[in-house]
Amino acid sequence: VSVAAPNQVRKMLRTALVCAMAATASAFAPSSILPMSATRAAVSRGPVMQLYGEGKLQGITVNAIPKSERPAALDGTLVGDVGFDPLGFSSLIDLRWLREAEIKHGRVCMLAATGLIVQDVYQFPGVTRTFGDAKVTALHDAAVKQGAMQQLLLWLGLLEIFGAVAIIQMLQGSDRQPGDFGFDPLGLAKDPSSLPRRQLTELKNGRLAM
């Protein structure tokens, strides 16, 4: 019995791991329950994804919480809108502000998640000399002692000031979209037909990183 029990535990852990990986992958898989409009039925290439502009045809029919009333502010026009707002924030705060915050935190978390992986493969020159062999959990305190965190606070604070100006203009009625700072060095936003898919990809990966 003492030998069989650990084997059963390992088997259960492997099964749980496989289920978790499948659930994660399903977040990026096309949904079979989303209705197809007549204009999208003819498009057979690639997975069907909820797109901006077509959100009224797809997103409005999706309800993340079954048998619950969809929040009025979540009308399906925003990329990635599946009607999930159990605490009712969309009825209290401007939806553009909420989407701006979601995109910003998602981008920060994607950079952080990438950094956690990359630092085990490559380190910039001088990192070891400055921080030694400190692990991820100890790097924050080491950076505070070295003064690096204070520099980050200064420069990121300046960026936040400029970002706040753009956000205020957006809330006052400009045509700026949440998260759009005009930074596109690779020109990925030049194709209007592929931009909604890229926006949804960024949003989903940002949510996963958070």
mmCIF file of C-alpha atoms in Angstrom:
data_model
loop_
_atom_site.group_PDB
_atom_site.id
_atom_site.type_symbol
_atom_site.label_atom_id
_atom_site.label_comp_id
_atom_site.label_asym_id
_atom_site.label_seq_id
_atom_site.Cartn_x
_atom_site.Cartn_y
_atom_site.Cartn_z
ATOM 1 C CA VAL A 1 0.000 0.000 0.000
ATOM 2 C CA SER A 2 2.834 2.357 0.837
ATOM 3 C CA VAL A 3 4.238 1.888 -2.678
ATOM 4 C CA ALA A 4 0.928 2.127 -4.492
ATOM 5 C CA ALA A 5 -0.149 5.360 -2.808
ATOM 6 C CA PRO A 6 2.692 7.520 -4.191
ATOM 7 C CA ASN A 7 2.091 6.058 -7.661
ATOM 8 C CA GLN A 8 -1.564 7.012 -7.451
ATOM 9 C CA VAL A 9 -0.636 10.512 -6.317
ATOM 10 C CA ARG A 10 1.790 10.928 -9.227
ATOM 11 C CA LYS A 11 -0.838 9.679 -11.646
ATOM 12 C CA MET A 12 -3.378 12.145 -10.273
ATOM 13 C CA LEU A 13 -0.881 14.998 -10.540
ATOM 14 C CA ARG A 14 -0.105 14.123 -14.169
ATOM 15 C CA THR A 15 -3.808 13.988 -14.979
ATOM 16 C CA ALA A 16 -4.417 17.357 -13.314
ATOM 17 C CA LEU A 17 -1.479 18.870 -15.220
ATOM 18 C CA VAL A 18 -2.808 17.636 -18.559
ATOM 19 C CA CYS A 19 -6.278 19.011 -17.752
ATOM 20 C CA ALA A 20 -4.801 22.383 -16.773
ATOM 21 C CA MET A 21 -2.808 22.588 -19.999
ATOM 22 C CA ALA A 22 -5.878 21.695 -22.033
ATOM 23 C CA ALA A 23 -7.927 24.355 -20.265
ATOM 24 C CA THR A 24 -5.259 26.968 -20.951
ATOM 25 C CA ALA A 25 -5.083 26.047 -24.618
ATOM 26 C CA SER A 26 -8.856 26.205 -24.930
ATOM 27 C CA ALA A 27 -8.742 29.911 -24.080
ATOM 28 C CA PHE A 28 -7.107 30.505 -27.464
ATOM 29 C CA ALA A 29 -9.195 28.012 -29.421
ATOM 30 C CA PRO A 30 -12.197 29.107 -31.487
ATOM 31 C CA SER A 31 -15.514 28.685 -29.774
ATOM 32 C CA SER A 32 -18.034 26.383 -31.388
ATOM 33 C CA ILE A 33 -20.995 28.084 -29.731
ATOM 34 C CA LEU A 34 -20.501 31.547 -31.255
ATOM 35 C CA PRO A 35 -23.016 32.250 -34.039
ATOM 36 C CA MET A 36 -21.663 32.852 -37.519
ATOM 37 C CA SER A 37 -22.970 35.824 -39.447
ATOM 38 C CA ALA A 38 -23.642 35.600 -43.154
ATOM 39 C CA THR A 39 -20.607 37.755 -43.889
ATOM 40 C CA ARG A 40 -18.267 35.557 -41.831
ATOM 41 C CA ALA A 41 -19.685 32.216 -42.937
ATOM 42 C CA ALA A 42 -17.771 32.435 -46.192
ATOM 43 C CA VAL A 43 -14.454 32.960 -44.403
ATOM 44 C CA SER A 44 -12.980 29.551 -43.654
ATOM 45 C CA ARG A 45 -9.301 30.322 -43.077
ATOM 46 C CA GLY A 46 -7.973 30.393 -39.528
ATOM 47 C CA PRO A 47 -9.881 30.276 -36.238
ATOM 48 C CA VAL A 48 -12.962 32.422 -35.782
ATOM 49 C CA MET A 49 -12.245 35.130 -33.216
ATOM 50 C CA GLN A 50 -14.358 37.895 -31.751
ATOM 51 C CA LEU A 51 -13.419 41.025 -33.654
ATOM 52 C CA TYR A 52 -13.985 44.737 -33.133
ATOM 53 C CA GLY A 53 -16.897 46.003 -35.191
ATOM 54 C CA GLU A 54 -18.312 42.525 -35.523
ATOM 55 C CA GLY A 55 -18.633 42.331 -31.755
ATOM 56 C CA LYS A 56 -22.343 43.107 -31.987
ATOM 57 C CA LEU A 57 -22.743 39.931 -34.047
ATOM 58 C CA GLN A 58 -20.568 37.759 -31.820
ATOM 59 C CA GLY A 59 -19.674 39.332 -28.494
ATOM 60 C CA ILE A 60 -23.182 40.399 -27.524
ATOM 61 C CA THR A 61 -24.362 36.788 -27.712
ATOM 62 C CA VAL A 62 -21.587 35.546 -25.418
ATOM 63 C CA ASN A 63 -22.233 35.497 -21.687
ATOM 64 C CA ALA A 64 -19.316 34.444 -19.502
ATOM 65 C CA ILE A 65 -21.618 33.830 -16.537
ATOM 66 C CA PRO A 66 -24.509 31.594 -17.646
ATOM 67 C CA LYS A 67 -28.044 32.438 -16.518
ATOM 68 C CA SER A 68 -27.025 35.931 -15.451
ATOM 69 C CA GLU A 69 -27.928 39.308 -16.891
ATOM 70 C CA ARG A 70 -25.277 40.792 -19.129
ATOM 71 C CA PRO A 71 -24.012 44.215 -17.912
ATOM 72 C CA ALA A 72 -25.545 47.025 -19.945
ATOM 73 C CA ALA A 73 -22.217 48.757 -20.609
ATOM 74 C CA LEU A 74 -20.717 45.591 -22.101
ATOM 75 C CA ASP A 75 -22.533 45.729 -25.426
ATOM 76 C CA GLY A 76 -20.094 43.495 -27.303
ATOM 77 C CA THR A 77 -18.383 46.242 -29.309
ATOM 78 C CA LEU A 78 -15.061 46.110 -27.457
ATOM 79 C CA VAL A 79 -12.483 43.513 -28.418
ATOM 80 C CA GLY A 80 -12.536 40.596 -25.973
ATOM 81 C CA ASP A 81 -15.897 41.514 -24.467
ATOM 82 C CA VAL A 82 -17.598 38.358 -23.150
ATOM 83 C CA GLY A 83 -19.860 40.104 -20.649
ATOM 84 C CA PHE A 84 -17.759 39.232 -17.594
ATOM 85 C CA ASP A 85 -18.234 41.845 -14.871
ATOM 86 C CA PRO A 86 -19.522 40.106 -11.716
ATOM 87 C CA LEU A 87 -18.696 43.096 -9.472
ATOM 88 C CA GLY A 88 -20.384 45.655 -11.701
ATOM 89 C CA PHE A 89 -17.387 47.934 -12.276
ATOM 90 C CA SER A 90 -18.614 48.790 -15.790
ATOM 91 C CA SER A 91 -21.684 50.484 -14.310
ATOM 92 C CA LEU A 92 -19.590 52.650 -11.970
ATOM 93 C CA ILE A 93 -16.495 53.604 -14.005
ATOM 94 C CA ASP A 94 -16.071 54.717 -17.607
ATOM 95 C CA LEU A 95 -15.523 51.588 -19.705
ATOM 96 C CA ARG A 96 -12.725 53.263 -21.671
ATOM 97 C CA TRP A 97 -10.809 53.867 -18.437
ATOM 98 C CA LEU A 98 -11.284 50.223 -17.418
ATOM 99 C CA ARG A 99 -10.076 48.944 -20.782
ATOM 100 C CA GLU A 100 -7.070 51.290 -20.649
ATOM 101 C CA ALA A 101 -6.141 49.872 -17.229
ATOM 102 C CA GLU A 102 -6.615 46.291 -18.403
ATOM 103 C CA ILE A 103 -4.406 46.757 -21.455
ATOM 104 C CA LYS A 104 -1.703 48.570 -19.459
ATOM 105 C CA HIS A 105 -1.548 45.933 -16.727
ATOM 106 C CA GLY A 106 -1.614 43.181 -19.330
ATOM 107 C CA ARG A 107 1.356 44.688 -21.168
ATOM 108 C CA VAL A 108 3.340 45.081 -17.944
ATOM 109 C CA CYS A 109 2.609 41.484 -16.947
ATOM 110 C CA MET A 110 3.579 40.161 -20.380
ATOM 111 C CA LEU A 111 6.931 41.934 -20.102
ATOM 112 C CA ALA A 112 7.389 40.594 -16.570
ATOM 113 C CA ALA A 113 6.483 37.030 -17.552
ATOM 114 C CA THR A 114 8.883 37.200 -20.494
ATOM 115 C CA GLY A 115 11.631 38.566 -18.248
ATOM 116 C CA LEU A 116 11.194 35.720 -15.777
ATOM 117 C CA ILE A 117 11.901 33.242 -18.552
ATOM 118 C CA VAL A 118 14.567 35.122 -20.498
ATOM 119 C CA GLN A 119 16.766 35.864 -17.474
ATOM 120 C CA ASP A 120 17.433 32.142 -17.093
ATOM 121 C CA VAL A 121 18.742 32.039 -20.665
ATOM 122 C CA TYR A 122 20.430 35.424 -21.110
ATOM 123 C CA GLN A 123 21.511 38.273 -18.863
ATOM 124 C CA PHE A 124 22.543 41.769 -19.880
ATOM 125 C CA PRO A 125 26.179 42.698 -19.252
ATOM 126 C CA GLY A 126 26.751 43.929 -15.708
ATOM 127 C CA VAL A 127 23.711 42.273 -14.148
ATOM 128 C CA THR A 128 25.720 39.635 -12.315
ATOM 129 C CA ARG A 129 28.265 42.227 -11.179
ATOM 130 C CA THR A 130 25.499 44.464 -9.824
ATOM 131 C CA PHE A 131 23.032 41.982 -8.366
ATOM 132 C CA GLY A 132 25.163 38.876 -7.970
ATOM 133 C CA ASP A 133 23.389 35.545 -8.320
ATOM 134 C CA ALA A 134 20.176 36.741 -6.649
ATOM 135 C CA LYS A 135 17.096 34.745 -7.579
ATOM 136 C CA VAL A 136 13.848 36.247 -8.819
ATOM 137 C CA THR A 137 12.334 36.417 -5.346
ATOM 138 C CA ALA A 138 15.336 38.362 -4.014
ATOM 139 C CA LEU A 139 15.956 40.671 -6.973
ATOM 140 C CA HIS A 140 13.451 43.303 -5.813
ATOM 141 C CA ASP A 141 15.229 43.907 -2.502
ATOM 142 C CA ALA A 142 18.611 43.844 -4.240
ATOM 143 C CA ALA A 143 17.423 46.426 -6.795
ATOM 144 C CA VAL A 144 16.111 48.680 -3.999
ATOM 145 C CA LYS A 145 19.493 48.579 -2.260
ATOM 146 C CA GLN A 146 21.327 49.364 -5.509
ATOM 147 C CA GLY A 147 19.004 52.255 -6.362
ATOM 148 C CA ALA A 148 17.628 50.683 -9.550
ATOM 149 C CA MET A 149 14.037 50.700 -8.328
ATOM 150 C CA GLN A 150 14.198 54.421 -7.588
ATOM 151 C CA GLN A 151 15.326 55.065 -11.153
ATOM 152 C CA LEU A 152 12.482 52.945 -12.491
ATOM 153 C CA LEU A 153 10.025 54.873 -10.339
ATOM 154 C CA LEU A 154 11.326 58.180 -11.715
ATOM 155 C CA TRP A 155 11.306 57.331 -15.418
ATOM 156 C CA LEU A 156 8.092 55.305 -15.367
ATOM 157 C CA GLY A 157 6.451 58.111 -13.392
ATOM 158 C CA LEU A 158 7.329 60.537 -16.184
ATOM 159 C CA LEU A 159 5.849 58.142 -18.745
ATOM 160 C CA GLU A 160 2.678 57.922 -16.662
ATOM 161 C CA ILE A 161 2.330 61.716 -16.728
ATOM 162 C CA PHE A 162 2.415 61.778 -20.538
ATOM 163 C CA GLY A 163 0.093 58.775 -20.642
ATOM 164 C CA ALA A 164 -2.364 60.506 -18.329
ATOM 165 C CA VAL A 165 -2.630 63.419 -20.782
ATOM 166 C CA ALA A 166 -3.634 61.033 -23.582
ATOM 167 C CA ILE A 167 -6.151 59.263 -21.340
ATOM 168 C CA ILE A 168 -7.750 62.534 -20.239
ATOM 169 C CA GLN A 169 -8.108 63.619 -23.866
ATOM 170 C CA MET A 170 -9.744 60.280 -24.653
ATOM 171 C CA LEU A 171 -12.227 60.621 -21.804
ATOM 172 C CA GLN A 172 -13.054 64.149 -22.966
ATOM 173 C CA GLY A 173 -14.196 62.850 -26.344
ATOM 174 C CA SER A 174 -11.187 62.406 -28.620
ATOM 175 C CA ASP A 175 -11.159 59.533 -31.118
ATOM 176 C CA ARG A 176 -8.237 57.825 -29.347
ATOM 177 C CA GLN A 177 -8.799 54.149 -28.569
ATOM 178 C CA PRO A 178 -7.813 52.709 -25.153
ATOM 179 C CA GLY A 179 -4.186 51.612 -25.116
ATOM 180 C CA ASP A 180 -3.295 53.407 -28.352
ATOM 181 C CA PHE A 181 -0.158 55.543 -27.962
ATOM 182 C CA GLY A 182 0.793 55.506 -31.640
ATOM 183 C CA PHE A 183 3.763 53.215 -30.924
ATOM 184 C CA ASP A 184 4.004 50.779 -33.822
ATOM 185 C CA PRO A 185 7.624 50.550 -35.035
ATOM 186 C CA LEU A 186 6.925 47.333 -36.980
ATOM 187 C CA GLY A 187 3.848 48.719 -38.716
ATOM 188 C CA LEU A 188 1.582 45.931 -37.515
ATOM 189 C CA ALA A 189 -1.461 48.229 -37.410
ATOM 190 C CA LYS A 190 -1.253 49.304 -41.046
ATOM 191 C CA ASP A 191 -3.563 46.525 -42.209
ATOM 192 C CA PRO A 192 -7.079 47.324 -40.917
ATOM 193 C CA SER A 193 -8.268 43.785 -41.633
ATOM 194 C CA SER A 194 -5.697 42.162 -39.332
ATOM 195 C CA LEU A 195 -5.643 44.844 -36.607
ATOM 196 C CA PRO A 196 -8.689 43.535 -34.665
ATOM 197 C CA ARG A 197 -7.175 40.053 -34.475
ATOM 198 C CA ARG A 198 -3.884 41.465 -33.206
ATOM 199 C CA GLN A 199 -5.753 43.525 -30.603
ATOM 200 C CA LEU A 200 -7.602 40.447 -29.382
ATOM 201 C CA THR A 201 -4.380 38.435 -29.294
ATOM 202 C CA GLU A 202 -2.709 41.111 -27.160
ATOM 203 C CA LEU A 203 -5.685 41.271 -24.813
ATOM 204 C CA LYS A 204 -5.914 37.499 -24.325
ATOM 205 C CA ASN A 205 -2.187 37.106 -23.722
ATOM 206 C CA GLY A 206 -2.264 40.055 -21.320
ATOM 207 C CA ARG A 207 -5.103 38.462 -19.346
ATOM 208 C CA LEU A 208 -3.215 35.177 -19.242
ATOM 209 C CA ALA A 209 -0.040 36.927 -18.052
ATOM 210 C CA MET A 210 -1.951 38.721 -15.284
#
